[in-house]
Short mmCIF file of C-alpha atoms in Angstrom, two decimals:
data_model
loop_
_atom_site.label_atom_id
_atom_site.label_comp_id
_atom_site.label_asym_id
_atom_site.label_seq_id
_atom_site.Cartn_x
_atom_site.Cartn_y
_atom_site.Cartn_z
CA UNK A 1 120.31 105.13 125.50
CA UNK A 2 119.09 108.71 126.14
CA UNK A 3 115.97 109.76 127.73
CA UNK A 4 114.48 110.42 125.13
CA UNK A 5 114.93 107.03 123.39
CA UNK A 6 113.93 105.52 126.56
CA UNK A 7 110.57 103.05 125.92
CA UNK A 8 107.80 104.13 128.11
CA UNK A 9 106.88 101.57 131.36
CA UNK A 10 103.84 100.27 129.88
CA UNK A 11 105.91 98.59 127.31
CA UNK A 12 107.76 96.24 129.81
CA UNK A 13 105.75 95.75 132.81
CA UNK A 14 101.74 94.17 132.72
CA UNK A 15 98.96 97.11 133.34
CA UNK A 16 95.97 96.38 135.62
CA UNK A 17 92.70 97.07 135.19
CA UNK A 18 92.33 100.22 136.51
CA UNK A 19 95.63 101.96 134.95
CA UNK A 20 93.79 101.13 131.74
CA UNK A 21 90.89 102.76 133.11
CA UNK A 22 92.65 105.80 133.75
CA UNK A 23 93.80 106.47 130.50
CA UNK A 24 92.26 108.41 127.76
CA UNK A 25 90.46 107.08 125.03
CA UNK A 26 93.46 108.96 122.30
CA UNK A 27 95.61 106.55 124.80
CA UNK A 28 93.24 103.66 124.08
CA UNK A 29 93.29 103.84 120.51
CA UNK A 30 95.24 101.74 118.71
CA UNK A 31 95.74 98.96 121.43
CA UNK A 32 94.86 96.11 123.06
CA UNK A 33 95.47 94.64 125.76
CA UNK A 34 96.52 90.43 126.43
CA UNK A 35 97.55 89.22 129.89
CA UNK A 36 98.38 92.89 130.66
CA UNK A 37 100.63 93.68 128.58
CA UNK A 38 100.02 96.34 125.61
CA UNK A 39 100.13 95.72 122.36
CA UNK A 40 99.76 98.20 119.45
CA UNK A 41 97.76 97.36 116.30
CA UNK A 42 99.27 98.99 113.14
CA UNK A 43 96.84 101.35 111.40
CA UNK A 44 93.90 99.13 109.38
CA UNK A 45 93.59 99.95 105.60
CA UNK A 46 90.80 101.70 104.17
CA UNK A 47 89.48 98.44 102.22
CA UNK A 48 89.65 97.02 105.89
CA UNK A 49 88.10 99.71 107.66
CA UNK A 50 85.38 100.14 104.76
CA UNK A 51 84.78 96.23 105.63
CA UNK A 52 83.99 96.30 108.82
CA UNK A 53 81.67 99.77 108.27
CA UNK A 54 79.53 98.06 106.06
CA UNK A 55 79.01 94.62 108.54
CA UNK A 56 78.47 97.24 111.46
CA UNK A 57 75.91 99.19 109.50
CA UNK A 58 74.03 95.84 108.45
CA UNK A 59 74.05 94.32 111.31
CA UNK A 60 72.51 96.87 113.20
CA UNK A 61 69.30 97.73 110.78
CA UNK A 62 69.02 93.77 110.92
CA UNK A 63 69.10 93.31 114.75
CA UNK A 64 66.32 95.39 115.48
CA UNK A 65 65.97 97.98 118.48
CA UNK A 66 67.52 95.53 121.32
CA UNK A 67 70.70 95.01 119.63
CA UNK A 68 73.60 97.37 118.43
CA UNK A 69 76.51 97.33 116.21
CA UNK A 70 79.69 99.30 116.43
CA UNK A 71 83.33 99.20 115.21
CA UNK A 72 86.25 99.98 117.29
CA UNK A 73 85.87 100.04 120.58
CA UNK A 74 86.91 97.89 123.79
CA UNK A 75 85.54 94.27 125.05
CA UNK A 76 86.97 93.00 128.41
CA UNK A 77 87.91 89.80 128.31
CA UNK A 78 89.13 89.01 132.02
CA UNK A 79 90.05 91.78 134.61
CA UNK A 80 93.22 89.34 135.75
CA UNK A 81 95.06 89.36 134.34
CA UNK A 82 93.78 92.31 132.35
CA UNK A 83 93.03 91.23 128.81
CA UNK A 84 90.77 94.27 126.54
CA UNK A 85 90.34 92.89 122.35
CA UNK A 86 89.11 95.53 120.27
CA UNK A 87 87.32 93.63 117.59
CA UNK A 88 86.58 94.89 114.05
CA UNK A 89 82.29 94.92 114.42
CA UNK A 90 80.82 94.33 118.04
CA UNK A 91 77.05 93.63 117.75
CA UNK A 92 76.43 94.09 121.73
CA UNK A 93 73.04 94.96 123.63
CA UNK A 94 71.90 98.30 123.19
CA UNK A 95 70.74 98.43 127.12
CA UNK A 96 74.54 97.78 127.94
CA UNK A 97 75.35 101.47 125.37
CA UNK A 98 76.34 103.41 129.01
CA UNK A 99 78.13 100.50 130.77
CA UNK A 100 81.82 100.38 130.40
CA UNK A 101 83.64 98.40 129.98
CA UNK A 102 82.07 96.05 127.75
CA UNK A 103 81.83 92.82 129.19
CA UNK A 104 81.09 88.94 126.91
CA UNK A 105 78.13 88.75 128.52
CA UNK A 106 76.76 91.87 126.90
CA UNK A 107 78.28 90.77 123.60
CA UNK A 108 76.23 88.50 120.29
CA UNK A 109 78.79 88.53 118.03
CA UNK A 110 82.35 90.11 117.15
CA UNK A 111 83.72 90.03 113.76
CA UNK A 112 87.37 90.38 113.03
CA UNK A 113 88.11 91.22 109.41
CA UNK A 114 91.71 89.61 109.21
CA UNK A 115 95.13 91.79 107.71
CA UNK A 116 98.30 91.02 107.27
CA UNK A 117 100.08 90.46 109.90
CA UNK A 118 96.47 89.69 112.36
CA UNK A 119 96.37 86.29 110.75
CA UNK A 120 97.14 84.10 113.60
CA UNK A 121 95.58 86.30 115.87
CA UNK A 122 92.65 86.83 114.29
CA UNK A 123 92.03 82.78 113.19
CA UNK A 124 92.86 81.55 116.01
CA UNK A 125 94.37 83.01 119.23
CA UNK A 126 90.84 85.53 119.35
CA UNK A 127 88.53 83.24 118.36
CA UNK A 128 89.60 80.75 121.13
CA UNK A 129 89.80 83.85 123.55
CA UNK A 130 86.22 85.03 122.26
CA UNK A 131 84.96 80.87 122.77
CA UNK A 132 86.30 80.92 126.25
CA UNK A 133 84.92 84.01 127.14
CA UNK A 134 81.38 82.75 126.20
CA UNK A 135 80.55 84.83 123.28
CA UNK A 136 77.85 83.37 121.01
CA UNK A 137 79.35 84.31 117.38
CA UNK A 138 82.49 84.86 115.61
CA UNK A 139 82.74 85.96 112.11
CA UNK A 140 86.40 86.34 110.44
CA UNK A 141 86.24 88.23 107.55
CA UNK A 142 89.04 86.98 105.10
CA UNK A 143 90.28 89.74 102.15
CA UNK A 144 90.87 87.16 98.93
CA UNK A 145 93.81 87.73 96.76
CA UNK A 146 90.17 88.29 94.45
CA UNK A 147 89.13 90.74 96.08
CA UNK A 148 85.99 89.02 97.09
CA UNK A 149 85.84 88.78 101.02
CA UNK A 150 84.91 85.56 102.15
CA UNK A 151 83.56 85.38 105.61
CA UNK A 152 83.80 82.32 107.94
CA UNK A 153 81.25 82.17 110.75
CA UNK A 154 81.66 80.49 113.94
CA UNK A 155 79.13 79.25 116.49
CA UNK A 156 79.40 78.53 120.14
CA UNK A 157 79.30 74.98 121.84
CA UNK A 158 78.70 76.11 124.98
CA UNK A 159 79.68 73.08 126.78
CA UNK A 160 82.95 73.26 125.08
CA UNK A 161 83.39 76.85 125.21
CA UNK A 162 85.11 76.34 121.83
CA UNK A 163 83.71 77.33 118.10
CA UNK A 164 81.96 74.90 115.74
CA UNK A 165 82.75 76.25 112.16
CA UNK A 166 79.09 77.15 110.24
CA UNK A 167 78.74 78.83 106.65
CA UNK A 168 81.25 80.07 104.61
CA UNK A 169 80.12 83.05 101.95
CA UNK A 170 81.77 84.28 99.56
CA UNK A 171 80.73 88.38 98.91
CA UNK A 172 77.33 87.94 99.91
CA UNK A 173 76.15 86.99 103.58
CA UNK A 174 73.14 85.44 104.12
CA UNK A 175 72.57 84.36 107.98
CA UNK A 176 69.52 83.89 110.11
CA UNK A 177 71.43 83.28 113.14
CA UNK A 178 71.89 85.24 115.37
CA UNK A 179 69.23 87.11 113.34
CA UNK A 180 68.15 87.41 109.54
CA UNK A 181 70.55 89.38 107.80
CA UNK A 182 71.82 89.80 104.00
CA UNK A 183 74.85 91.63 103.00
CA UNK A 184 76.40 92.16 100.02
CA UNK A 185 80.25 92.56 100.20
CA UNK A 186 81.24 91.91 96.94
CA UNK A 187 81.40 95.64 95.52
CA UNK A 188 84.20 96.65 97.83
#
């Protein structure tokens, strides 16, 4: 193998914390991070990414001035060993917008909008992570072969830690937990 086939380090050996911290965010992108070790997510399609927009933009003007909602961007898990997720929609509160890195405990809800190939991941490996981790809400967002999304939302037992399944929807989400909001993902 020559040098410049050569894998770089971070693909064999668990990253801490702080290496992760000293990394840019074009280094960031594009990854998470699971008992230390990196993993690359492949690009998201545009239905996907479209998706998740539309949740993040919803879920915001619904959660009024001490909540916000954002796509793409880091939650830490655990420091050790270092585990980041980078969920699809992060509804998180807005007083936490400077502190980095997101923690769970600044964290309402995270919605992962499942592709192919996040399946297992996204249905159940993160949502028991997200559980255990004590985050109050999980939505998985679910592409039909119809092209009508369905969305499965999850609740917290917190004496469990674990998720107790709540309403399905199909194209249209109607909630009032964890705060009134309608949505209508059917014209995607």
């Amino acid at each position: 193998m020559t040098a410049e086939m050569a894998a770089p380090a971070w693909m064999h050996e668990q990253i801490t914390a702080e290496q992760y911290d000293s990394w840019s965010e074009e280094q960031c992108a594009g990854i998470e991070v699971v008992d230390g070790m990196v993993v690359v997510s492949p690009g998201a399609s545009e239905r996907h990414n479209r998706l998740a927009r539309i949740l993040a933009n919803a879920l915001e003007a619904a959660a009024g001035p001490d909540w916000n909602a954002d796509t793409d961007f880091d939650v830490r898990l655990q420091d050790v060993p270092l585990t980041n997720r980078r969920p699809d929609v992060v509804v998180y509160r807005a007083e936490t917008i400077d502190i980095t890195p997101t923690r769970p405990e600044h964290v309402l809800l995270v919605v992962e909008v499942v592709s192919p190939g996040s399946e297992t991941t996204d249905r159940i490996v993160k949502a028991d992570q997200y559980a255990k981790s004590g985050i109050a809400f999980y939505w998985r967002v679910e592409q039909a072969a119809t092209g009508v999304p369905l969305v499965y939302t999850h609740v917290l037992d917190p004496a469990t830690r674990t998720y107790r399944d709540g309403d399905v929807f199909t194209g249209v989400i109607k909630v009032s937990a964890p705060f009134a909001v309608e949505v209508d993902l059917s014209t995607i």
